[in-house]
Short mmCIF file of C-alpha atoms in Angstrom, two decimals:
data_model
loop_
_atom_site.label_atom_id
_atom_site.label_comp_id
_atom_site.label_asym_id
_atom_site.label_seq_id
_atom_site.Cartn_x
_atom_site.Cartn_y
_atom_site.Cartn_z
CA MET E 12 20.94 25.72 58.66
CA SER E 13 22.58 25.71 61.58
CA PRO E 14 23.13 22.20 63.13
CA ALA E 15 20.84 21.83 65.36
CA PRO E 16 17.53 22.55 62.86
CA LEU E 17 19.19 20.36 60.54
CA ALA E 18 19.83 16.99 63.25
CA VAL E 19 15.80 18.12 64.60
CA HIS E 20 15.16 18.13 60.67
CA LEU E 21 16.26 14.82 59.03
CA ALA E 22 14.96 13.05 62.25
CA ARG E 23 12.07 14.39 61.12
CA LEU E 24 12.65 13.40 57.68
CA SER E 25 13.56 9.39 58.66
CA ARG E 26 11.56 9.13 61.97
CA GLN E 27 8.09 11.19 60.86
CA PRO E 28 4.53 9.92 58.75
CA MET E 29 3.87 12.59 56.70
CA LEU E 30 0.92 14.34 55.04
CA ILE E 31 3.40 15.37 51.60
CA ARG E 32 4.18 14.07 47.82
CA GLY E 33 6.17 11.15 48.24
CA ASP E 34 8.23 11.61 45.23
CA LEU E 35 8.38 15.52 46.22
CA PHE E 36 9.61 13.91 49.78
CA SER E 37 12.75 12.63 48.85
CA ALA E 38 13.89 15.69 46.50
CA PHE E 39 13.21 17.60 49.72
CA GLY E 40 15.54 15.38 52.05
CA ALA E 41 18.53 15.86 49.21
CA LEU E 42 18.53 19.86 49.22
CA ALA E 43 18.05 19.36 53.76
CA LEU E 44 21.10 17.32 52.94
CA ALA E 45 22.99 19.82 50.43
CA PRO E 46 25.22 22.40 51.53
CA LEU E 47 23.19 26.38 52.31
CA PRO E 48 22.73 27.29 49.13
CA LEU E 49 24.42 31.56 49.47
CA ALA E 50 23.47 32.01 45.25
CA ARG E 51 19.90 33.03 47.35
CA ALA E 52 21.37 35.60 49.34
CA PRO E 53 18.78 39.01 49.74
CA ARG E 54 20.35 41.99 48.59
CA LEU E 55 19.29 43.71 51.50
CA PRO E 56 17.31 47.19 51.07
CA ALA E 57 18.15 50.54 52.13
CA PRO E 58 17.57 51.55 55.55
CA ARG E 59 14.64 53.38 56.17
CA ALA E 60 12.49 55.65 58.66
CA ASP E 61 9.39 53.59 59.95
CA ASP E 62 6.35 54.81 58.57
CA GLY E 63 4.26 53.75 62.29
CA GLY E 64 1.47 51.76 59.51
CA ASP E 65 0.62 48.50 60.18
CA ASP E 66 3.87 46.35 60.61
CA ASP E 67 1.87 42.84 59.37
CA CYS E 68 0.50 43.24 56.28
CA ASP E 69 1.66 44.83 53.07
CA GLN E 70 -0.69 46.65 50.76
CA PRO E 71 -0.61 45.63 47.14
CA SER E 72 1.12 49.33 45.92
CA ALA E 73 4.12 49.03 48.23
CA SER E 74 7.30 50.05 46.54
CA PRO E 75 10.83 48.22 45.93
CA ASP E 76 12.00 50.67 47.83
CA THR E 77 9.44 49.82 50.74
CA ASP E 78 9.55 45.97 50.51
CA PRO E 79 9.92 44.07 53.19
CA MET E 80 13.37 41.05 53.73
CA PRO E 81 12.83 38.39 52.19
CA TRP E 82 12.57 36.11 54.99
CA ASP E 83 9.80 37.94 56.24
CA ALA E 84 7.64 38.39 52.62
CA ARG E 85 6.78 35.12 51.80
CA GLU E 86 4.51 35.60 55.53
CA ARG E 87 3.02 38.93 55.46
CA ILE E 88 -0.45 39.07 54.86
CA THR E 89 -1.41 41.43 52.09
CA LEU E 90 -4.59 43.56 51.88
CA TYR E 91 -7.02 44.41 48.85
CA PRO E 92 -9.86 47.58 48.28
CA GLY E 93 -13.13 45.71 49.48
CA GLY E 94 -11.91 43.81 52.73
CA VAL E 95 -10.35 40.65 50.65
CA ALA E 96 -6.90 39.92 52.31
CA VAL E 97 -4.60 37.45 51.30
CA ILE E 98 -2.36 34.77 53.17
CA PRO E 99 0.50 32.97 51.17
CA VAL E 100 0.05 29.20 52.17
CA THR E 101 3.91 28.30 50.26
CA GLY E 102 5.79 25.42 50.76
CA LEU E 103 6.96 22.40 53.34
CA LEU E 104 4.54 23.13 56.12
CA ALA E 105 6.01 22.69 59.23
CA ARG E 106 6.32 24.08 62.79
CA GLY E 107 9.49 25.05 64.48
CA PHE E 108 11.68 27.16 62.35
CA ASP E 109 12.77 29.94 62.95
CA LYS E 110 12.17 32.62 59.48
CA ILE E 111 15.36 32.50 57.80
CA THR E 112 15.64 29.02 57.89
CA ALA E 113 12.24 28.98 56.82
CA TRP E 114 12.82 31.06 53.25
CA CYS E 115 17.07 29.36 52.69
CA TYR E 116 14.59 26.36 53.04
CA ASP E 117 11.19 27.04 51.33
CA ILE E 118 9.78 25.52 53.98
CA GLY E 119 5.97 26.97 55.12
CA ARG E 120 6.36 28.24 59.01
CA LEU E 121 2.90 26.42 60.70
CA GLU E 122 3.31 29.09 63.12
CA ALA E 123 3.07 32.20 60.72
CA ILE E 124 -0.51 31.02 58.63
CA GLU E 125 -0.84 31.16 62.23
CA ALA E 126 -0.10 34.12 63.27
CA ALA E 127 -1.66 36.01 60.78
CA ILE E 128 -5.38 33.83 60.74
CA ALA E 129 -5.10 35.88 64.05
CA LEU E 130 -4.59 39.31 63.09
CA VAL E 131 -7.31 38.93 59.99
CA THR E 132 -9.40 37.35 62.34
CA ALA E 133 -9.60 40.52 64.93
CA ARG E 134 -9.63 42.94 61.69
CA ALA E 135 -13.56 44.27 61.17
CA ASP E 136 -12.36 45.54 58.18
CA VAL E 137 -11.67 42.00 56.02
CA ALA E 138 -14.41 40.83 55.37
CA THR E 139 -12.46 37.90 52.52
CA VAL E 140 -9.57 35.48 53.48
CA ILE E 141 -8.01 34.22 50.68
CA PHE E 142 -4.93 31.79 51.35
CA ASP E 143 -2.65 31.28 48.45
CA PHE E 144 -0.96 27.49 48.23
CA ASN E 145 2.31 26.85 46.27
CA THR E 146 3.00 23.30 48.96
CA PRO E 147 3.53 19.90 47.98
CA GLY E 148 2.27 19.04 51.97
CA GLY E 149 4.40 18.78 55.40
CA TYR E 150 4.45 17.28 58.12
CA THR E 151 2.18 16.52 60.75
CA THR E 152 2.83 17.91 63.38
CA GLY E 153 -0.55 21.15 63.63
CA ILE E 154 -1.71 20.46 60.76
CA GLU E 155 -5.23 19.27 61.93
CA GLU E 156 -4.75 22.21 64.28
CA MET E 157 -4.06 24.34 62.01
CA ALA E 158 -7.12 23.31 59.27
CA THR E 159 -9.30 23.67 62.32
CA LEU E 160 -7.93 27.42 63.45
CA ILE E 161 -9.33 27.52 59.50
CA ASP E 162 -12.51 25.65 60.19
CA ARG E 163 -13.40 28.13 62.71
CA LEU E 164 -12.16 31.91 60.61
CA GLY E 165 -15.57 30.74 58.32
CA GLN E 166 -17.57 31.52 60.87
CA SER E 167 -16.87 34.89 61.49
CA LYS E 168 -14.84 35.59 57.74
CA VAL E 169 -15.71 34.06 53.49
CA THR E 170 -12.10 31.56 52.67
CA VAL E 171 -11.26 30.62 49.66
CA ALA E 172 -8.58 29.01 49.40
CA PHE E 173 -6.32 29.12 45.66
CA THR E 174 -3.61 27.29 43.69
CA SER E 175 -1.76 27.85 40.37
CA THR E 176 0.34 25.58 41.43
CA MET E 177 -0.07 23.17 44.46
CA CYS E 178 -2.13 22.65 47.07
CA CYS E 179 -1.46 18.69 47.85
CA SER E 180 -2.11 17.12 51.31
CA ALA E 181 -1.32 18.68 54.10
CA GLY E 182 -1.67 21.78 51.79
CA TYR E 183 -4.94 20.57 50.96
CA TRP E 184 -5.95 19.23 53.97
CA LEU E 185 -5.72 23.16 54.79
CA ALA E 186 -7.35 24.00 52.03
CA SER E 187 -10.55 22.12 52.36
CA GLN E 188 -11.66 23.74 55.36
CA CYS E 189 -11.60 26.71 53.28
CA ALA E 190 -15.39 27.48 51.80
CA THR E 191 -15.17 27.19 48.44
CA ILE E 192 -11.28 25.95 46.08
CA ILE E 193 -10.78 27.80 43.53
CA ALA E 194 -7.57 26.21 40.67
CA THR E 195 -5.87 27.26 38.06
CA ARG E 196 -6.48 24.21 35.54
CA SER E 197 -2.96 23.30 35.28
CA SER E 198 -2.10 23.85 38.20
CA THR E 199 -1.46 19.86 41.09
CA VAL E 200 -4.17 18.86 43.67
CA GLY E 201 -4.56 16.52 46.35
CA SER E 202 -2.45 13.63 46.95
CA ILE E 203 -4.49 12.89 49.74
CA GLY E 204 -3.47 10.13 51.51
CA THR E 205 -0.22 9.38 54.89
CA TYR E 206 3.13 7.73 55.03
CA ALA E 207 6.63 6.97 56.82
CA ALA E 208 9.36 6.34 55.45
CA TYR E 209 11.69 3.27 57.11
CA TYR E 210 15.35 2.82 55.65
CA ASP E 211 16.90 -0.57 56.97
CA TYR E 212 20.83 -0.47 57.16
CA SER E 213 21.37 -3.80 58.50
CA GLY E 214 21.94 -5.79 55.82
CA TYR E 215 23.99 -2.79 54.91
CA LEU E 216 26.30 -3.32 58.22
CA ALA E 217 25.79 -6.33 58.25
CA GLN E 218 28.51 -6.45 55.03
CA ALA E 219 30.44 -3.61 56.56
CA GLY E 220 30.93 -6.19 59.59
CA VAL E 221 29.33 -3.88 62.14
CA GLU E 222 26.54 -5.40 64.91
CA LEU E 223 24.33 -3.51 66.00
CA LYS E 224 24.06 -4.29 70.07
CA LEU E 225 20.22 -2.04 71.05
CA PHE E 226 19.56 -2.37 74.14
CA ARG E 227 16.28 -0.80 75.50
CA ALA E 228 13.23 -1.38 78.33
CA GLY E 229 9.95 -0.69 76.76
CA GLU E 230 9.29 -3.00 73.12
CA MET E 231 8.76 0.14 71.13
CA LYS E 232 11.45 2.26 72.86
CA GLY E 233 14.75 2.95 70.12
CA LEU E 234 12.89 2.03 67.00
CA GLY E 235 13.76 3.27 64.19
CA VAL E 236 17.42 3.32 65.45
CA PHE E 237 20.04 3.42 62.43
CA GLY E 238 21.35 -0.58 61.59
CA HIS E 239 18.16 -1.63 62.85
CA ALA E 240 15.78 -4.12 61.14
CA LEU E 241 12.02 -3.51 62.71
CA THR E 242 10.28 -6.13 63.70
CA PRO E 243 6.34 -7.21 62.88
CA GLU E 244 5.49 -5.48 66.15
CA GLU E 245 7.44 -2.19 65.13
CA SER E 246 5.99 -2.46 62.01
CA ALA E 247 2.39 -2.80 62.44
CA PHE E 248 3.44 -0.24 65.57
CA VAL E 249 3.76 2.21 62.86
CA GLN E 250 1.00 1.51 60.31
CA SER E 251 -1.27 2.21 63.30
CA GLY E 252 -0.75 5.77 63.61
CA ILE E 253 -0.51 6.32 59.63
CA ASP E 254 -3.90 4.85 59.73
CA GLU E 255 -4.71 6.76 62.73
CA LEU E 256 -4.10 10.54 61.67
CA ASN E 257 -5.18 9.59 57.66
CA ALA E 258 -8.69 8.75 59.17
CA ARG E 259 -9.00 12.12 60.97
CA PHE E 260 -8.05 13.40 57.22
CA LEU E 261 -10.01 11.38 55.44
CA ALA E 262 -12.77 12.68 57.73
CA ALA E 263 -11.75 16.19 57.19
CA VAL E 264 -12.45 16.45 53.55
CA ARG E 265 -15.32 14.29 54.11
CA GLY E 266 -17.01 16.35 55.81
CA THR E 267 -16.54 19.20 54.15
CA ARG E 268 -16.05 18.34 50.10
CA GLY E 269 -19.60 15.95 51.28
CA ALA E 270 -18.77 12.65 49.60
CA VAL E 271 -15.32 12.16 47.90
CA ALA E 272 -15.53 8.60 46.28
CA ASP E 273 -13.24 5.83 47.55
CA ALA E 274 -10.76 6.03 45.07
CA THR E 275 -10.19 9.51 44.54
CA LEU E 276 -8.11 9.64 48.42
CA GLN E 277 -5.46 6.61 47.92
CA GLY E 278 -2.64 9.76 47.38
CA GLN E 279 -2.83 10.36 44.11
CA TRP E 280 -2.59 14.22 43.13
CA PHE E 281 -5.16 15.37 40.01
CA SER E 282 -4.84 18.21 37.70
CA GLY E 283 -6.85 21.19 38.39
CA ALA E 284 -9.15 20.48 36.18
CA ALA E 285 -9.37 16.90 37.25
CA ALA E 286 -10.06 17.83 40.57
CA VAL E 287 -13.75 19.66 39.77
CA ALA E 288 -15.27 17.17 38.33
CA LEU E 289 -13.55 14.59 41.40
CA GLY E 290 -15.06 17.50 43.69
CA LEU E 291 -11.81 18.17 44.87
CA VAL E 292 -12.49 21.61 44.05
CA ASP E 293 -15.42 23.77 42.86
CA ALA E 294 -14.04 26.07 40.68
CA ASN E 295 -10.87 26.88 37.89
CA ALA E 296 -10.10 30.16 36.76
CA LEU E 297 -6.78 32.12 35.05
CA THR E 298 -5.33 33.61 37.04
CA PHE E 299 -5.89 35.17 41.06
CA ALA E 300 -6.18 38.35 39.74
CA GLU E 301 -8.96 36.88 37.93
CA VAL E 302 -10.26 35.24 41.83
CA LEU E 303 -9.81 38.57 43.13
CA ALA E 304 -11.94 40.92 40.91
CA ALA E 305 -14.53 38.01 41.64
CA LEU E 306 -14.65 38.80 45.07
CA THR E 307 -13.85 42.84 45.30
CA PRO E 308 -17.17 44.98 45.08
CA PRO E 309 -16.33 47.41 41.98
CA GLN E 310 -15.44 50.64 42.46
CA PRO E 311 -18.13 53.79 42.00
CA THR E 312 -18.15 55.03 39.28
CA THR E 313 -20.30 59.54 39.24
CA LEU E 314 -21.84 59.81 36.36
CA SER E 315 -22.12 64.14 35.72
CA PRO E 316 -25.75 64.65 33.73
#
């Protein structure tokens, strides 16, 4: 990750309200501080001529020699017979990262999901869209708007959310706008809530003999500066923003999932099996292939007399 994106990323991690599982937030923060994982450097495929096909969609029968670059592959749509398109929703959801940085740090670019939605919306041969989730959540910016796009997509296509791994927090906000949510029994679903983490280093600096002098115009300017302890007014300001965003999150979930109990909306997560009884998931499935088979019309068979 180049210095500029890394600085932006770390600022977001320590300032912006988050829609992500808290335990995974800490792990991702540590990853962002680690060196670039060179072990994941891609093996470049052999050069090939452009076949003139659709550059935005993969066919499930693609051979290894025609696979896209790994940072492209994780964002590409797959088309199946019967008018079924699959859009991956993978990693920590965020805006503002390039493809390679996103691949290295397992970031799911909202720009790619938005482009995929626009593409399938315009294609008359796509009748059903499956969003395949593998995400702990992410940043708040752009999630509400993306959820609205998925809801609008449902006006012209059948929309299905599926997870065999994890669909939490911001990911669940997106999934909740699909007509149907399907999960494997052992997957993880939920973590419906919002939070922000601020670290108070004022005591640490005081022990080191360092005193912060903060000059500002505006009562909330400088909030979150390293070594500055939040005032009661600043804490109330941060909490009001969390409450406002979370209210919209819960309203979106309840608007499509019905009367989900308040006890289910406290930031905890559930197995896919438990999520059915709680109203967060419509049904369980063993595999993605099982879901795909249920949505794909069988091919006609000709019988000879």
